[in-house]
mmCIF file of C-alpha atoms in Angstrom:
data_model
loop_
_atom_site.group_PDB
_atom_site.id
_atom_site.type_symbol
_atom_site.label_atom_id
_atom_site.label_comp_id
_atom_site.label_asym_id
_atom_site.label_seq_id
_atom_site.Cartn_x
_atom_site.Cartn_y
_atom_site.Cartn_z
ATOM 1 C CA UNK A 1 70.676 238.927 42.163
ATOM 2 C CA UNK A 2 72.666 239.741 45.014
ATOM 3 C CA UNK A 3 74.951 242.109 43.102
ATOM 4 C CA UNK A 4 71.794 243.916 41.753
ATOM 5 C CA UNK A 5 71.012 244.509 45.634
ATOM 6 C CA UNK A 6 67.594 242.016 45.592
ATOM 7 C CA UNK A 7 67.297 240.696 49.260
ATOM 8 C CA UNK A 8 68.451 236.981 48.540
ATOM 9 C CA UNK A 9 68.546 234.252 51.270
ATOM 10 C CA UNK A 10 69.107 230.420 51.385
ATOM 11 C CA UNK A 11 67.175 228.192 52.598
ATOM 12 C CA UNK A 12 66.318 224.855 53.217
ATOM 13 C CA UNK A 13 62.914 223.955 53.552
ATOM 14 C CA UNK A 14 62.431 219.991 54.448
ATOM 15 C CA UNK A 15 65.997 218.874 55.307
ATOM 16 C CA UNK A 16 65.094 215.341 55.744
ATOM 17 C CA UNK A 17 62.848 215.487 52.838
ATOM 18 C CA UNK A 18 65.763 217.253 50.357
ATOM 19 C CA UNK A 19 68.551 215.466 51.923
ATOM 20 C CA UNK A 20 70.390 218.535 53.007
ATOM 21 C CA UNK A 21 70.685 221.419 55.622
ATOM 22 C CA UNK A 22 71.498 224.980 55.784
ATOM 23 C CA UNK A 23 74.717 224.291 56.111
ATOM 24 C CA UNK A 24 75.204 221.602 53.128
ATOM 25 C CA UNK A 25 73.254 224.686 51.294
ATOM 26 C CA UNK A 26 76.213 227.532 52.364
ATOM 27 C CA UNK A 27 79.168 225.274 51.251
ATOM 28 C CA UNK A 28 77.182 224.634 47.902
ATOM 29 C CA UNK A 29 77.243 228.125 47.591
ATOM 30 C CA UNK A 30 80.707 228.563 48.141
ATOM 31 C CA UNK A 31 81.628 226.016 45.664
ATOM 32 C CA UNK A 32 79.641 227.556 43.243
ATOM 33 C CA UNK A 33 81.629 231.087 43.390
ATOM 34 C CA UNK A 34 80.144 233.006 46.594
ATOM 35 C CA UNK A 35 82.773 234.335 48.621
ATOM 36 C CA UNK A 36 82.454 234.514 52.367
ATOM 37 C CA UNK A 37 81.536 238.244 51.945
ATOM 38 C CA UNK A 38 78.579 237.083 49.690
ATOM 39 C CA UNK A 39 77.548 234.032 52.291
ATOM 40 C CA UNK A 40 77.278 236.602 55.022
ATOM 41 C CA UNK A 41 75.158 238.786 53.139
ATOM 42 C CA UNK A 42 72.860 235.783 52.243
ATOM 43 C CA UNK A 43 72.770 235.156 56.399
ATOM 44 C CA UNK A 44 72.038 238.901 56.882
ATOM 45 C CA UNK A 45 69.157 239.176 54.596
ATOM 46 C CA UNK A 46 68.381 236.077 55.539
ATOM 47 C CA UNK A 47 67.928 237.922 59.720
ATOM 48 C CA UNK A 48 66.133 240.813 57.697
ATOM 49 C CA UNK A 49 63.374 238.381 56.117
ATOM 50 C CA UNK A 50 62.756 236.893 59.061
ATOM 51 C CA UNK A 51 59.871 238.020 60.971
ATOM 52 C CA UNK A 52 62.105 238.611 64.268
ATOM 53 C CA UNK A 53 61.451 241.752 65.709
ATOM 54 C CA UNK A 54 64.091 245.077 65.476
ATOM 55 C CA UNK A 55 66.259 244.324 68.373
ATOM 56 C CA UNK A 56 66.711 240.482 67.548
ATOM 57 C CA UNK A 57 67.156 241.774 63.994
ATOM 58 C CA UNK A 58 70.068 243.815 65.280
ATOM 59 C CA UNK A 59 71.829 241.528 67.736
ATOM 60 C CA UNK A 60 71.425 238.351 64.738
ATOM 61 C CA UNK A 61 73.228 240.648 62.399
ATOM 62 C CA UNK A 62 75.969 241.686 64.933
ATOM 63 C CA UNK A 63 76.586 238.097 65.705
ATOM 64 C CA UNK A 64 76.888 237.345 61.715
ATOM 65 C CA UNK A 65 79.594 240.125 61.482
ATOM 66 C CA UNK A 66 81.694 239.126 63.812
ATOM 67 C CA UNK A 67 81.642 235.378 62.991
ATOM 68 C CA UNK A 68 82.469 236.726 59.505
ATOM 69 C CA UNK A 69 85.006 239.118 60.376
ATOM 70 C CA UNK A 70 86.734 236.181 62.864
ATOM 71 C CA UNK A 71 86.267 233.916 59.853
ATOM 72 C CA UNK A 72 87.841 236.514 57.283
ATOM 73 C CA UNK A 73 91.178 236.520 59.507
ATOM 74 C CA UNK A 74 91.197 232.416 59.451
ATOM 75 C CA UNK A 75 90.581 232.104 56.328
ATOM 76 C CA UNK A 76 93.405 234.403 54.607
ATOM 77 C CA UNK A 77 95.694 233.668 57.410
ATOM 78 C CA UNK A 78 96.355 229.890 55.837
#
């Protein structure tokens, strides 16, 4: 879905309920094949769903690029 450019986003609706989090959710994703590129498109579309308004739309997404791009250099640095 994501590669066919559908706006996809995790989620987790009732954490205590379901027994996991967001986060549990993201490294589930990972494990099933998403690459970090992939995980912070989910978060982006995930900002772009939301019903924030333009500007918090825009400073959400900056923050989510740099934590990727920070995250990119970690991860193929070891």
């Amino acid at each position: 879905m994501l590669d066919a450019g559908l706006l996809v986003t995790l989620n987790s609706d009732d954490p205590p309920m379901f027994g996991t989090d967001l986060l549990a959710e993201y490294r589930a994703a990972h494990r099933l094949g998403l690459d970090g590129a992939a995980l912070a498109q989910l978060a982006r579309n995930g900002v772009q769903a939301s019903f924030l308004g333009p500007s918090a739309k825009s400073q959400l997404t900056a923050e989510i690029d740099v934590a990727f791009a920070e995250w990119s250099v970690t991860d193929t640095a070891g």
